[in-house]
XYZ file of C-alpha atoms in Angstrom:
389
model
C -16.102 -5.927 0.260
C -14.968 -9.277 -1.092
C -14.416 -10.355 -4.682
C -13.878 -13.726 -6.299
C -10.824 -13.724 -8.644
C -11.167 -15.969 -11.705
C -8.507 -18.234 -10.105
C -10.904 -18.914 -7.212
C -9.059 -16.764 -4.583
C -10.760 -13.999 -2.574
C -9.604 -10.362 -3.099
C -10.521 -7.881 -0.368
C -11.429 -4.202 -0.933
C -11.529 -1.807 2.105
C -11.273 1.898 2.764
C -8.761 3.301 5.241
C -10.043 4.931 8.386
C -7.139 7.368 8.642
C -9.541 9.867 6.959
C -11.364 9.941 10.398
C -9.183 11.386 13.177
C -9.016 9.213 16.310
C -6.212 8.689 18.741
C -7.959 6.521 21.337
C -9.980 3.389 21.414
C -13.144 5.317 22.222
C -12.428 7.430 19.091
C -12.078 4.280 17.044
C -15.437 2.947 18.227
C -17.011 6.270 17.365
C -15.603 6.034 13.868
C -17.376 2.719 13.405
C -20.674 4.187 14.468
C -20.480 7.577 12.792
C -18.700 6.724 9.492
C -17.958 3.176 8.695
C -21.400 1.627 9.256
C -23.117 4.583 7.452
C -20.756 3.994 4.377
C -21.750 0.299 4.393
C -25.420 1.231 4.507
C -24.942 3.833 1.815
C -23.495 1.074 -0.378
C -26.323 -1.247 0.385
C -23.955 -4.041 1.493
C -24.259 -6.465 4.393
C -20.472 -6.418 4.868
C -17.839 -3.706 4.370
C -14.124 -4.007 4.720
C -12.263 -1.266 6.566
C -8.522 -0.715 6.730
C -8.223 0.359 10.369
C -5.699 2.993 11.431
C -4.832 2.534 15.118
C -2.807 5.229 16.667
C -0.247 4.422 19.365
C -2.599 4.818 22.278
C -5.418 2.863 20.667
C -3.094 0.001 19.705
C -1.613 -0.149 23.208
C -5.040 -0.245 24.799
C -6.058 -3.197 22.615
C -2.883 -5.197 22.981
C -2.781 -4.875 26.718
C -6.485 -5.468 27.449
C -8.004 -8.634 26.018
C -11.497 -7.626 26.978
C -11.165 -4.383 25.015
C -10.011 -6.335 21.985
C -12.911 -8.689 22.232
C -15.278 -5.764 22.502
C -13.869 -4.169 19.357
C -14.231 -7.432 17.501
C -17.791 -7.739 18.679
C -18.541 -4.133 17.561
C -17.110 -4.755 14.138
C -19.277 -7.798 13.730
C -22.363 -5.977 14.978
C -21.986 -3.187 12.546
C -21.272 -5.440 9.489
C -17.602 -4.456 9.203
C -14.549 -6.595 8.747
C -10.823 -6.024 9.036
C -8.036 -7.826 7.108
C -5.596 -4.909 6.882
C -4.327 -2.075 9.064
C -2.554 1.138 8.157
C 0.552 1.129 10.368
C 2.195 4.224 8.747
C 1.032 7.102 10.963
C 2.061 6.624 14.627
C -0.035 9.332 16.246
C -1.326 12.798 15.624
C -2.525 12.205 12.088
C -5.524 14.449 12.706
C -3.443 17.328 13.980
C -3.627 20.743 12.380
C -0.078 20.284 11.130
C 1.287 16.768 10.288
C 3.896 17.433 7.646
C 7.249 15.719 8.627
C 5.848 14.377 11.929
C 4.264 11.437 10.185
C 7.694 9.841 9.594
C 8.460 9.585 13.269
C 9.332 7.187 14.839
C 11.117 5.515 11.983
C 12.331 1.994 11.687
C 15.643 2.850 13.490
C 13.655 3.798 16.630
C 12.555 1.000 18.950
C 9.069 2.491 19.258
C 8.284 1.584 15.659
C 8.928 -2.129 16.225
C 6.949 -2.105 19.438
C 4.020 -0.463 17.723
C 4.008 -2.625 14.610
C 4.293 -5.767 16.715
C 1.213 -4.622 18.733
C -0.645 -3.945 15.510
C 0.058 -7.443 14.165
C -1.102 -9.060 17.437
C -4.307 -7.032 17.305
C -4.997 -7.870 13.734
C -4.497 -11.572 14.394
C -7.558 -11.365 16.740
C -9.618 -9.099 14.483
C -9.455 -11.189 11.260
C -12.768 -12.726 10.257
C -13.209 -16.352 11.284
C -12.839 -17.611 7.700
C -9.794 -15.530 6.884
C -6.201 -16.481 7.888
C -4.196 -13.768 6.174
C -3.713 -10.181 7.311
C -1.614 -7.266 6.260
C -0.066 -4.096 7.839
C 1.375 -1.245 5.863
C 4.186 0.773 7.368
C 6.522 3.696 6.546
C 9.359 3.078 4.108
C 12.138 2.880 6.631
C 12.583 6.654 7.276
C 12.587 10.133 5.922
C 15.734 10.498 3.824
C 17.473 13.206 5.802
C 17.469 11.250 9.093
C 19.113 8.096 7.705
C 22.708 7.007 7.846
C 24.472 3.632 7.844
C 24.026 3.181 11.628
C 20.309 3.880 11.476
C 19.965 1.652 8.342
C 21.542 -1.260 10.303
C 19.161 -0.662 13.182
C 16.178 -0.540 10.939
C 17.151 -3.804 9.126
C 17.683 -5.499 12.532
C 14.203 -4.329 13.688
C 12.458 -5.611 10.583
C 14.297 -8.927 10.950
C 13.050 -9.157 14.513
C 9.536 -8.355 13.304
C 9.630 -11.101 10.765
C 10.564 -13.555 13.557
C 7.723 -12.278 15.676
C 5.249 -12.713 12.797
C 6.525 -16.272 12.448
C 5.879 -16.951 16.109
C 2.424 -15.322 15.908
C 1.525 -17.673 13.024
C 2.541 -20.629 15.000
C 0.541 -19.442 18.001
C -2.603 -18.343 16.216
C -2.696 -19.934 12.841
C -2.945 -16.350 11.360
C -0.490 -15.341 8.697
C 0.443 -11.743 9.080
C 2.642 -9.687 6.698
C 4.003 -6.173 6.884
C 4.626 -4.022 3.753
C 6.920 -0.981 3.402
C 5.066 1.746 1.571
C 7.393 3.665 -0.723
C 6.710 7.441 -0.566
C 8.389 10.482 -2.176
C 11.085 11.992 -0.044
C 11.677 8.869 2.004
C 14.690 6.526 2.058
C 12.543 4.178 0.015
C 10.918 6.613 -2.462
C 10.090 4.201 -5.253
C 9.436 0.509 -5.675
C 12.896 0.204 -7.197
C 14.342 1.655 -3.985
C 12.578 -1.063 -2.066
C 14.302 -3.970 -3.790
C 17.670 -3.858 -2.070
C 16.466 -3.516 1.571
C 13.676 -6.045 1.097
C 15.922 -8.662 -0.565
C 18.523 -8.047 2.104
C 15.965 -8.932 4.776
C 14.918 -11.831 2.622
C 11.767 -12.854 4.543
C 8.364 -13.490 2.904
C 6.536 -11.804 5.783
C 8.191 -8.395 5.019
C 7.215 -7.026 1.627
C 5.878 -3.916 0.019
C 2.657 -1.887 0.032
C 2.127 -0.264 -3.402
C 0.370 3.086 -3.063
C -0.728 4.149 -6.506
C -0.635 7.860 -5.652
C 2.993 7.550 -4.560
C 3.776 5.383 -7.630
C 2.370 8.088 -9.902
C 3.930 11.030 -8.069
C 7.390 9.533 -8.646
C 6.472 8.957 -12.363
C 6.915 5.165 -12.082
C 5.416 3.073 -14.847
C 3.092 0.612 -12.993
C 3.778 -2.350 -15.277
C 7.558 -1.930 -15.009
C 7.488 -1.460 -11.286
C 5.261 -4.376 -10.626
C 7.195 -6.668 -12.973
C 10.412 -5.836 -11.190
C 8.875 -6.678 -7.793
C 7.582 -10.022 -9.166
C 10.920 -10.864 -10.754
C 12.670 -10.078 -7.469
C 10.089 -12.155 -5.590
C 9.283 -9.273 -3.252
C 5.819 -9.946 -1.774
C 3.144 -7.331 -2.574
C 1.519 -7.363 0.754
C -1.247 -4.865 -0.181
C -1.981 -1.999 -2.457
C -3.506 1.371 -1.555
C -5.683 2.669 -4.288
C -5.138 6.401 -4.529
C -4.666 9.194 -7.097
C -2.175 12.120 -7.209
C -2.628 15.691 -8.471
C -1.461 16.039 -12.033
C -0.589 19.385 -13.788
C 0.229 18.975 -17.492
C 1.427 22.563 -18.077
C 2.791 24.038 -14.810
C 4.328 26.979 -16.670
C 0.868 28.506 -17.239
C -0.360 31.074 -14.657
C -3.824 29.521 -14.474
C -2.331 26.159 -13.703
C -0.123 27.594 -10.971
C -3.199 29.315 -9.461
C -5.060 26.073 -9.574
C -2.211 24.234 -7.866
C -1.885 26.941 -5.187
C -5.433 26.073 -3.983
C -4.095 22.611 -2.948
C -1.145 24.044 -1.015
C -2.386 23.576 2.561
C -0.798 23.453 5.994
C -1.681 20.012 7.262
C 0.001 17.421 5.130
C 3.232 17.306 3.093
C 2.590 17.311 -0.677
C 5.869 16.256 -2.274
C 6.019 17.480 -5.868
C 7.929 15.836 -8.734
C 8.745 16.289 -12.422
C 10.853 14.383 -14.897
C 13.846 15.862 -16.669
C 16.545 14.597 -19.021
C 18.719 13.852 -16.001
C 16.057 12.150 -13.959
C 13.485 12.906 -11.333
C 13.432 16.413 -9.764
C 11.387 17.307 -6.796
C 10.454 19.433 -3.694
C 9.367 18.404 -0.340
C 6.121 20.367 -0.579
C 3.940 21.901 -3.138
C 4.472 25.432 -1.943
C 8.192 25.146 -2.538
C 7.549 23.996 -6.123
C 5.293 27.006 -6.690
C 7.943 29.458 -5.315
C 10.487 30.758 -7.890
C 12.285 28.153 -10.032
C 12.661 25.290 -7.549
C 11.316 22.925 -10.227
C 11.567 22.971 -14.028
C 8.175 23.803 -15.393
C 8.478 22.656 -18.984
C 7.324 19.083 -18.105
C 4.292 17.928 -16.167
C 4.171 18.084 -12.345
C 2.602 15.635 -10.041
C 1.941 16.368 -6.345
C 1.424 13.864 -3.475
C -2.074 14.915 -2.758
C -4.530 12.089 -2.496
C -7.534 13.384 -4.516
C -10.918 11.530 -4.421
C -10.881 8.687 -6.925
C -14.274 9.485 -8.393
C -13.889 13.303 -8.505
C -10.700 14.537 -10.178
C -10.044 18.284 -9.896
C -11.433 20.638 -12.507
C -9.358 21.685 -15.475
C -6.619 22.789 -15.913
C -5.687 20.058 -13.327
C -6.443 16.385 -13.340
C -5.638 13.207 -11.345
C -3.478 10.193 -11.930
C -6.445 7.831 -11.977
C -5.131 6.268 -15.289
C -1.966 5.110 -13.285
C -4.241 3.520 -10.711
C -6.207 1.709 -13.404
C -3.018 0.443 -15.049
C -1.666 -0.724 -11.718
C -4.858 -2.458 -10.788
C -4.944 -4.298 -14.118
C -1.444 -5.710 -13.412
C -2.240 -6.403 -9.677
C -5.408 -8.367 -10.090
C -6.191 -8.644 -13.826
C -3.836 -11.465 -14.549
C -4.107 -15.282 -14.084
C -3.444 -14.866 -10.375
C -3.641 -11.720 -8.214
C -0.358 -10.193 -7.149
C -2.008 -9.096 -3.981
C -5.350 -9.897 -2.318
C -5.616 -6.817 -0.146
C -6.710 -3.477 -1.694
C -7.444 -0.308 0.306
C -8.882 2.938 -0.905
C -6.867 5.640 0.952
C -8.008 9.194 0.483
C -7.321 10.771 3.775
C -7.233 14.375 2.478
C -10.983 15.142 2.233
C -10.705 17.906 4.753
C -7.550 19.257 3.240
C -9.110 19.860 -0.176
C -9.720 23.454 -1.313
C -12.691 24.674 0.792
C -15.209 24.551 -1.988
C -14.474 20.845 -2.560
C -14.587 19.731 1.037
C -17.580 17.747 2.438
C -19.456 20.122 4.749
C -21.402 17.376 6.622
C -20.820 13.852 7.839
C -23.371 12.652 5.287
C -21.439 14.301 2.428
C -18.207 12.556 3.546
C -20.051 9.211 3.724
C -21.387 9.784 0.160
C -17.873 10.617 -1.124
C -16.239 7.553 0.414
C -19.128 5.320 -0.946
C -18.612 6.834 -4.331
C -14.867 5.986 -4.281
C -15.573 2.413 -3.282
C -18.145 2.184 -5.996
C -15.646 3.265 -8.583
C -13.045 0.759 -7.280
C -15.706 -1.999 -7.268
C -16.570 -1.251 -10.918
C -12.859 -1.364 -11.842
C -12.526 -4.748 -10.306
C -15.623 -6.242 -11.864
C -14.486 -4.851 -15.229
C -11.357 -6.983 -14.715
C -13.414 -10.119 -14.320
C -13.676 -10.280 -10.579
C -17.060 -11.093 -9.076
C -18.387 -9.258 -6.084
C -19.382 -11.532 -3.274
C -22.320 -10.948 -0.836
């Protein structure tokens, strides 16, 4: 979906396909048929933006076989789909029964991460619509914190510098300008936007910036205006923003609140949980840890890294951090000029929701994704953007 900003530029809205498990190119093609095109039809649009997630094997197949890449581009066009952004965070196995810490491997100190991200950039350069010259790729925020030391930090910095040089060369070769954004996430070396300032300014290249995920922003209790102002002042490029909402518990001490939270403690994904104290942010790596004993203070609100559907916050006594998303979006695209032109709804946890909230059919999932995109569209038009055909 495309929108015209009051300054005349085009802002893109997509939804991320990491909600649909697929490790191979055949799986990606099936996603387009079974999910993406039906979402477009459900919205009644001639064109729908998707943020493709390409696992290692699918990306390798595309970058090594030009005919396969052409076939994918043809299939996107045939189904009324367009791609300006890729989710390069998960490497493989994102649809596994247990993902947890595996999603952070390989990290930016491992050569495989540079190889994979380079492949994604080369693929995206060929998938961009004919009238679009700018693409974006989101990636993990360097590494999970426990696997990082000075040596690995130096290797990660060198890899990102090499990536920037390759993106420059790709621009010269294709005329397509690709940028990669580190996506701050709780528990990682770069947990907050503030944590991103030092490594990104050290790299000092405008093709390497940040991807602002509004669920992660909220989970770490960052004020969106303060965070985005700091990025702007430091001249860190906001490559893209993922529109998502976290789980919020106002009174975690109450038994009924704990019982409600326990329903979201599931085995597939990591749900880092945070609260604020007089001495700063406190947290656990997973929701189950927070609910066990006194791992977290419970006199102040908790937020958990659980991407809840934008249009359907959980029932009381829980809620979502949709207000944080709205505040961030106002700052991102509500000003004189947009801070980013790539927006991506990223709720990948539909099948990890409590059983009674999960879509039971493919059609129900399509309806849910379409409802999220409708909400995001309405937020954009309320900010003065005009939806384009």
